[in-house]
CSV table of C-alpha atoms in Angstrom, one decimal:
chain,number,residue,atom,x,y,z
A,2,MET,CA,0.0,0.0,0.0
A,3,SER,CA,1.4,3.4,-1.0
A,4,PRO,CA,1.5,6.1,1.6
A,5,ASN,CA,-1.0,8.9,1.1
A,6,PRO,CA,0.2,12.6,0.9
A,7,LYS,CA,-0.1,13.2,4.6
A,8,GLU,CA,1.8,10.0,5.4
A,9,LYS,CA,4.5,11.0,2.9
A,10,GLU,CA,4.9,14.4,4.7
A,11,ALA,CA,5.2,12.6,8.0
A,12,ILE,CA,7.8,10.2,6.6
A,13,LEU,CA,9.8,13.1,5.2
A,14,ARG,CA,9.7,14.9,8.6
A,15,ILE,CA,11.1,11.7,10.2
A,16,ILE,CA,13.9,11.5,7.6
A,17,ASP,CA,14.8,15.1,7.9
A,18,SER,CA,14.9,14.9,11.7
A,19,ILE,CA,17.7,12.4,11.4
A,20,ASP,CA,19.3,14.1,8.4
A,21,ALA,CA,19.0,10.9,6.3
A,22,ARG,CA,17.6,11.9,2.9
A,23,ASP,CA,20.6,10.3,1.2
A,24,ASP,CA,20.5,7.1,3.2
A,25,ASP,CA,19.7,4.0,1.1
A,26,TYR,CA,17.4,2.5,3.7
A,27,CYS,CA,15.4,5.7,4.1
A,28,ALA,CA,15.0,6.0,0.3
A,29,HIS,CA,12.4,3.3,0.7
A,30,GLU,CA,9.4,5.1,2.4
A,31,PHE,CA,7.8,1.7,3.3
A,32,ASN,CA,10.7,1.0,5.7
A,33,LEU,CA,10.1,4.2,7.6
A,34,GLU,CA,6.4,3.5,7.7
A,35,GLU,CA,7.0,0.0,9.1
A,36,ASP,CA,9.5,1.2,11.6
A,37,GLU,CA,7.2,3.9,12.9
A,38,LEU,CA,4.4,1.4,13.6
A,39,ASN,CA,6.9,-1.1,15.1
A,40,LYS,CA,7.8,1.5,17.7
A,41,TYR,CA,4.4,1.0,19.3
A,42,VAL,CA,4.0,-2.8,18.9
A,43,PRO,CA,7.6,-4.2,18.9
A,44,ILE,CA,8.4,-7.9,19.1
A,45,ASP,CA,12.1,-8.8,19.6
A,46,VAL,CA,13.0,-11.9,17.7
A,47,ILE,CA,16.0,-12.8,19.8
A,48,GLY,CA,17.1,-16.2,18.4
A,49,GLN,CA,18.3,-19.5,19.8
A,50,ASN,CA,17.1,-20.5,23.3
A,51,GLN,CA,19.6,-23.2,24.4
A,52,PRO,CA,23.0,-24.5,23.2
A,53,ASP,CA,21.4,-28.0,22.8
A,54,ASP,CA,18.0,-26.8,21.5
A,55,ASN,CA,17.0,-24.9,18.5
A,56,LYS,CA,13.8,-22.9,19.4
A,57,VAL,CA,13.6,-19.3,18.3
A,58,LEU,CA,12.9,-16.9,21.2
A,59,MET,CA,10.4,-14.1,20.7
A,60,PHE,CA,9.7,-11.5,23.4
A,61,GLU,CA,7.0,-8.8,23.6
A,62,ARG,CA,6.3,-6.3,26.4
A,63,THR,CA,2.6,-6.7,25.9
A,64,GLY,CA,1.7,-5.0,29.2
A,65,LYS,CA,3.4,-1.8,28.0
A,66,ILE,CA,1.6,-1.7,24.6
A,67,ASP,CA,-1.3,0.8,24.3
A,68,ILE,CA,-3.6,-2.0,23.0
A,69,SER,CA,-6.7,0.1,23.1
A,70,GLY,CA,-5.0,2.9,21.2
A,71,LEU,CA,-3.6,0.4,18.6
A,72,VAL,CA,-7.1,-1.1,18.0
A,73,ASP,CA,-8.7,2.3,17.8
A,74,ASN,CA,-6.2,4.0,15.4
A,75,VAL,CA,-4.1,1.7,13.3
A,76,LEU,CA,-5.3,0.4,10.0
A,77,MET,CA,-5.8,-3.4,10.3
A,78,HIS,CA,-4.3,-4.0,6.8
A,79,LYS,CA,-1.1,-2.2,7.7
A,80,PHE,CA,-0.9,-4.0,11.1
A,81,MET,CA,-1.4,-7.4,9.6
A,82,GLN,CA,1.0,-6.7,6.8
A,83,ILE,CA,3.8,-5.9,9.3
A,84,LYS,CA,2.9,-8.9,11.6
A,85,LEU,CA,2.8,-11.3,8.7
A,86,LYS,CA,6.2,-10.1,7.6
A,87,MET,CA,7.5,-10.7,11.1
A,88,MET,CA,6.0,-14.2,11.2
A,89,GLU,CA,7.6,-15.0,7.9
A,90,SER,CA,11.0,-13.8,9.3
A,91,VAL,CA,10.5,-16.1,12.3
A,92,HIS,CA,9.5,-18.9,10.0
A,93,GLN,CA,12.8,-18.5,8.0
A,94,LYS,CA,14.8,-18.6,11.2
A,95,VAL,CA,12.9,-21.8,12.2
A,96,VAL,CA,13.6,-23.5,8.9
A,97,ALA,CA,17.3,-22.5,9.1
A,98,ALA,CA,17.5,-24.0,12.6
A,99,GLU,CA,15.9,-27.2,11.4
A,100,ARG,CA,18.3,-27.5,8.5
A,101,LYS,CA,21.3,-26.9,10.9
A,102,THR,CA,20.3,-29.4,13.6
A,103,GLY,CA,18.1,-31.9,11.8
A,104,HIS,CA,15.4,-31.5,14.5
A,105,GLN,CA,12.0,-29.8,14.5
A,106,SER,CA,12.2,-26.1,15.6
A,107,GLY,CA,9.6,-23.5,16.4
A,108,GLY,CA,8.9,-20.2,18.1
A,109,LEU,CA,9.1,-19.7,21.8
A,110,PHE,CA,7.0,-16.6,22.4
A,111,VAL,CA,7.2,-14.8,25.7
A,112,MET,CA,4.5,-12.2,26.5
A,113,ASP,CA,5.3,-9.9,29.4
A,114,LEU,CA,2.2,-8.5,31.0
A,115,ASP,CA,4.1,-6.2,33.4
A,116,GLY,CA,2.2,-2.9,33.5
A,117,ILE,CA,-1.2,-4.2,32.3
A,118,SER,CA,-4.2,-2.8,34.1
A,119,PHE,CA,-7.7,-4.2,34.2
A,120,SER,CA,-10.6,-2.3,32.5
A,121,PRO,CA,-13.9,-3.4,31.0
A,122,LYS,CA,-12.7,-2.3,27.6
A,123,LEU,CA,-9.6,-4.5,27.9
A,124,ILE,CA,-11.8,-7.6,27.8
A,125,SER,CA,-13.7,-6.4,24.7
A,126,VAL,CA,-10.4,-5.6,23.0
A,127,LEU,CA,-8.6,-8.8,23.8
A,128,THR,CA,-11.6,-11.1,23.0
A,129,GLY,CA,-12.4,-9.1,19.8
A,130,PRO,CA,-9.9,-7.2,17.6
A,131,TYR,CA,-6.6,-8.3,19.3
A,132,ARG,CA,-7.7,-12.0,19.4
A,133,ILE,CA,-8.8,-11.9,15.8
A,134,MET,CA,-5.5,-10.3,14.7
A,135,TRP,CA,-3.3,-12.9,16.4
A,136,GLY,CA,-5.8,-15.7,15.5
A,137,THR,CA,-5.2,-14.9,11.9
A,138,LEU,CA,-1.5,-15.2,12.3
A,139,PHE,CA,-1.9,-18.5,14.1
A,140,ASP,CA,-4.2,-19.8,11.3
A,141,HIS,CA,-1.6,-19.1,8.6
A,142,TYR,CA,1.3,-20.3,10.6
A,143,PRO,CA,-0.4,-23.2,12.5
A,144,GLN,CA,2.7,-24.9,13.9
A,145,LEU,CA,5.2,-22.1,14.0
A,146,LEU,CA,4.8,-21.3,17.8
A,147,GLN,CA,5.7,-24.3,20.0
A,148,LYS,CA,5.1,-22.6,23.3
A,149,ILE,CA,3.5,-19.3,24.5
A,150,ILE,CA,4.6,-18.2,27.9
A,151,ILE,CA,2.7,-15.4,29.6
A,152,VAL,CA,4.7,-13.9,32.5
A,153,ASN,CA,3.9,-11.2,35.1
A,154,ALA,CA,0.3,-12.3,34.8
A,155,PRO,CA,-2.0,-10.6,37.4
A,156,SER,CA,-4.9,-12.7,38.8
A,157,PHE,CA,-7.5,-11.2,36.4
A,158,VAL,CA,-5.6,-12.7,33.4
A,159,ASN,CA,-7.2,-16.1,34.1
A,160,VAL,CA,-10.6,-14.4,33.5
A,161,LEU,CA,-9.3,-13.0,30.2
A,162,HIS,CA,-7.9,-16.4,29.3
A,163,GLN,CA,-11.2,-18.1,30.0
A,164,ALA,CA,-12.9,-15.5,27.8
A,165,CYS,CA,-10.5,-15.9,24.9
A,166,SER,CA,-9.9,-19.7,25.1
A,167,PRO,CA,-13.1,-20.8,23.3
A,168,PHE,CA,-11.8,-19.0,20.2
A,169,LEU,CA,-8.3,-20.6,20.3
A,170,PRO,CA,-7.4,-23.7,18.3
A,171,ASN,CA,-7.1,-26.7,20.7
A,172,ASP,CA,-3.5,-27.3,19.9
A,173,TYR,CA,-2.7,-23.7,20.9
A,174,LYS,CA,-4.5,-24.0,24.2
A,175,GLU,CA,-2.1,-26.8,25.2
A,176,LYS,CA,0.9,-24.6,24.3
A,177,ILE,CA,0.0,-21.6,26.6
A,178,VAL,CA,1.6,-21.3,30.0
A,179,ILE,CA,0.4,-18.5,32.3
A,180,THR,CA,2.5,-17.6,35.3
A,181,SER,CA,2.8,-14.7,37.8
A,182,GLU,CA,6.6,-15.1,37.8
A,183,SER,CA,8.7,-12.2,36.6
A,184,ALA,CA,10.0,-12.3,33.1
A,185,ILE,CA,13.6,-12.9,34.2
A,186,ASP,CA,12.7,-15.9,36.5
A,187,ALA,CA,10.3,-17.5,34.0
A,188,ILE,CA,12.4,-17.1,30.9
A,189,GLN,CA,15.6,-18.5,32.4
A,190,LYS,CA,13.8,-21.8,32.9
A,191,HIS,CA,13.6,-22.1,29.1
A,192,VAL,CA,16.5,-20.0,27.8
A,193,ASP,CA,20.2,-20.1,28.5
A,194,LYS,CA,21.7,-16.9,29.9
A,195,SER,CA,24.2,-16.8,27.1
A,196,PHE,CA,21.3,-16.2,24.6
A,197,LEU,CA,19.4,-13.6,26.6
A,198,PRO,CA,19.6,-9.8,26.5
A,199,SER,CA,21.0,-8.1,29.6
A,200,ASP,CA,17.6,-6.8,30.8
A,201,LEU,CA,16.3,-10.3,30.9
A,202,GLY,CA,19.1,-11.5,33.1
A,203,GLY,CA,21.3,-12.6,30.2
A,204,GLU,CA,24.8,-12.1,28.9
A,205,LEU,CA,24.0,-10.3,25.6
A,206,PRO,CA,24.8,-6.6,25.6
A,207,ARG,CA,21.6,-5.7,23.8
A,208,LYS,CA,18.3,-4.9,25.4
A,209,THR,CA,14.7,-5.7,24.5
A,210,SER,CA,12.4,-3.1,23.0
A,211,LEU,CA,10.1,-0.9,25.1
A,212,PRO,CA,6.9,0.1,23.2
A,213,SER,CA,6.2,3.8,22.7
A,214,ALA,CA,2.9,5.0,24.1
A,215,PRO,CA,0.3,6.3,23.8
A,216,PHE,CA,-0.6,5.3,20.3
A,217,PRO,CA,-1.0,8.3,17.9
A,218,LYS,CA,-4.7,9.2,17.3
A,219,THR,CA,-6.2,9.5,13.9
A,220,ASN,CA,-8.9,11.8,12.8
A,221,LYS,CA,-11.7,9.2,12.4
A,222,LYS,CA,-14.2,11.7,11.1
A,223,GLU,CA,-11.8,12.8,8.4
A,224,GLU,CA,-11.1,9.2,7.4
A,225,LYS,CA,-14.8,8.4,7.1
A,226,GLU,CA,-15.6,11.5,5.0
A,227,LYS,CA,-12.8,11.2,2.5
A,228,VAL,CA,-14.6,8.5,0.4
A,229,ASP,CA,-18.2,7.5,-0.3
A,230,LEU,CA,-18.7,4.0,1.0
A,231,VAL,CA,-21.4,1.6,-0.2
A,232,ALA,CA,-23.3,-0.4,2.5
A,233,ILE,CA,-23.5,-4.2,1.9
A,234,SER,CA,-25.9,-6.1,4.2
A,235,VAL,CA,-24.7,-9.7,4.8
A,236,PRO,CA,-27.5,-12.0,6.0
A,237,ALA,CA,-26.8,-14.4,8.9
A,238,GLY,CA,-25.2,-17.7,7.7
A,239,LYS,CA,-24.6,-16.3,4.2
A,240,TYR,CA,-21.9,-14.9,1.9
A,241,VAL,CA,-22.3,-11.8,-0.2
A,242,ILE,CA,-20.0,-11.7,-3.2
A,243,GLN,CA,-19.0,-8.8,-5.4
A,244,LYS,CA,-17.7,-9.7,-8.9
A,245,PHE,CA,-15.2,-7.5,-10.8
A,246,GLU,CA,-13.3,-7.9,-14.0
A,247,TRP,CA,-9.8,-6.4,-13.8
A,248,LYS,CA,-6.7,-6.3,-16.0
A,249,LYS,CA,-3.2,-7.2,-15.0
A,250,GLY,CA,-1.3,-4.0,-13.8
A,251,ASN,CA,-4.5,-2.1,-12.7
A,252,GLU,CA,-3.9,-0.4,-9.3
A,253,ILE,CA,-7.0,-0.7,-7.3
A,254,GLU,CA,-7.6,1.2,-4.1
A,255,PHE,CA,-9.7,-0.6,-1.5
A,256,PHE,CA,-11.7,1.1,1.3
A,257,LEU,CA,-13.4,-1.0,4.1
A,258,ASN,CA,-15.2,-0.2,7.3
A,259,ASN,CA,-17.2,-2.5,9.6
A,260,GLU,CA,-18.6,-2.1,13.0
A,261,SER,CA,-19.1,-5.8,13.7
A,262,SER,CA,-16.9,-8.7,12.7
A,263,PHE,CA,-17.1,-10.7,9.4
A,264,HIS,CA,-14.9,-12.8,7.2
A,265,TYR,CA,-13.2,-11.3,4.2
A,266,PHE,CA,-11.6,-13.1,1.2
A,267,MET,CA,-10.7,-12.2,-2.3
A,268,PHE,CA,-10.5,-14.8,-5.1
A,269,HIS,CA,-9.5,-14.9,-8.8
A,270,SER,CA,-10.8,-16.9,-11.7
A,271,ASP,CA,-9.9,-16.9,-15.4
A,272,ASP,CA,-13.5,-17.8,-16.1
A,273,ASP,CA,-16.8,-16.1,-15.1
A,274,THR,CA,-18.1,-18.8,-12.8
A,275,ARG,CA,-19.8,-19.0,-9.4
A,276,ASP,CA,-18.2,-22.3,-8.7
A,277,MET,CA,-16.1,-21.4,-5.6
A,278,GLU,CA,-14.1,-24.6,-5.8
A,279,THR,CA,-12.4,-23.3,-9.0
A,280,TRP,CA,-11.5,-19.9,-7.5
A,281,ARG,CA,-7.9,-19.1,-6.4
A,282,GLU,CA,-7.4,-17.3,-3.1
A,283,MET,CA,-5.5,-14.0,-3.8
A,284,THR,CA,-5.2,-12.4,-0.3
A,285,VAL,CA,-4.7,-13.6,3.3
A,286,GLY,CA,-8.3,-14.4,4.0
A,287,CYS,CA,-9.4,-13.8,7.6
A,288,GLU,CA,-12.0,-12.6,10.1
A,289,ARG,CA,-12.1,-8.9,10.3
A,290,PRO,CA,-12.7,-7.4,13.7
A,291,ALA,CA,-15.1,-4.6,14.4
A,292,LEU,CA,-13.1,-1.4,14.1
A,293,SER,CA,-14.2,2.2,14.0
A,294,GLN,CA,-11.7,3.5,11.5
A,295,VAL,CA,-11.8,3.1,7.7
A,296,ASP,CA,-9.2,0.7,6.5
A,297,SER,CA,-7.5,1.3,3.1
A,298,TRP,CA,-4.8,-0.1,0.9
A,299,LYS,CA,-3.8,-0.3,-2.8
A,300,TYR,CA,-3.6,-3.6,-4.7
A,301,THR,CA,-1.8,-4.1,-8.0
A,302,VAL,CA,-3.8,-6.6,-10.0
A,303,PRO,CA,-1.5,-9.6,-10.8
A,304,LEU,CA,-3.6,-11.4,-13.5
A,305,ASP,CA,-6.3,-10.6,-16.0
A,306,GLY,CA,-9.6,-12.1,-15.1
A,307,TYR,CA,-12.5,-12.1,-12.7
A,308,TYR,CA,-12.1,-11.1,-9.0
A,309,PHE,CA,-14.6,-12.2,-6.4
A,310,ILE,CA,-14.6,-10.4,-3.0
A,311,ARG,CA,-16.5,-12.5,-0.5
A,312,TYR,CA,-18.0,-11.0,2.7
A,313,GLY,CA,-19.0,-13.8,5.1
A,314,ASN,CA,-21.4,-13.8,8.0
A,315,HIS,CA,-21.7,-17.6,8.1
A,316,ASN,CA,-20.9,-17.8,11.9
A,317,SER,CA,-24.1,-15.9,12.8
A,318,TRP,CA,-27.3,-17.7,13.4
A,319,TYR,CA,-29.7,-14.7,13.4
A,320,PHE,CA,-28.2,-11.2,13.0
A,321,SER,CA,-27.1,-9.7,9.7
A,322,THR,CA,-24.0,-7.5,9.5
A,323,THR,CA,-23.2,-4.4,7.5
A,324,VAL,CA,-20.0,-3.9,5.6
A,325,ASN,CA,-19.2,-0.4,4.2
A,326,THR,CA,-16.8,-0.6,1.2
A,327,ASN,CA,-15.8,0.8,-2.1
A,328,HIS,CA,-13.1,0.3,-4.7
A,329,PHE,CA,-11.4,2.9,-6.9
A,330,ILE,CA,-9.1,3.2,-9.9
A,331,TYR,CA,-7.2,6.3,-11.0
A,332,ASN,CA,-7.3,7.6,-14.6
A,333,GLU,CA,-4.4,9.2,-16.5
A,334,ASN,CA,-5.3,12.6,-14.9
A,335,GLY,CA,-5.0,11.1,-11.4
A,336,GLU,CA,-8.8,11.3,-10.9
A,337,ARG,CA,-10.3,8.6,-8.6
A,338,ILE,CA,-13.1,6.7,-10.2
A,339,ALA,CA,-15.4,4.3,-8.3
A,340,LEU,CA,-15.6,0.8,-9.6
A,341,THR,CA,-19.1,-0.7,-9.9
A,342,PRO,CA,-19.2,-4.5,-9.5
A,343,ILE,CA,-20.4,-6.5,-12.5
A,344,GLU,CA,-22.8,-8.2,-10.1
A,345,THR,CA,-23.4,-8.7,-6.4
A,346,PHE,CA,-24.9,-12.0,-5.3
A,347,ASN,CA,-25.6,-14.2,-2.2
A,348,ILE,CA,-24.5,-17.7,-1.5
């Protein structure tokens, strides 16, 4: 997704603040954008856990993250893009460890809840958007994490775990360890000191990342007013599908807003057919959490043919859900033109 003009101005301010206009890394505006978001939700991929083991240690100061601010203000597409890139990096390290040792590897993920405080909104955030965001990562990397250790857990975390556990895959429930022990005491049972950063009681000179907070606020009213969105009602237990015909190389701008959760997929077919068995999945399909801001991204069409965008409400027994969306293409004069689906149908 290309940055919009305001984001580009912000990126240039960051570059100028460190006098780095000539730096090769900063020449790629996407790197700056990613680094800016990672300041608020950092995960340290530290590396090997034991001399005679090959797990890849990951550490997050979850209790210091402004989770509510994250959910209220970040674009989900951007957040998932960065987290999927992080998971792919971990996957590559896991594969390298397996080739080196000849044994199965996997991620050892430590979540430090030091600093977390209870609030009614915390439950709705963790069981809703945050659970869906991480659940999507688990779905697409089902065996990547071998163990999830939650440390510095206050007593109310058991309530949160009970609220979230029905939504977790059974194999992940068995991998989760919750303890009130400090990060240093708990981690050293699983990781050798020689592989740990100094602030976790280890011998490495580096330190783990501390999330910046609070999360920057966006102007939600401005976001919702900048495009005309079309409301699509998705009946309970059904899919609504929009069909488009696009050409390879077209750059399509997507806008999406939903105030209740639904499932979102995009498929491609060379032929104009409603047979979903023949469609090819083109994006990371997932459940979309209820978020107040308008999500947006740009997509370069990879193939000629028909594109089917599927909005799913198949988990609901009774209530319909509304998705507000639109798709645009730009002409030679840079004017944005709304794209009308060839047809919209229910399945």
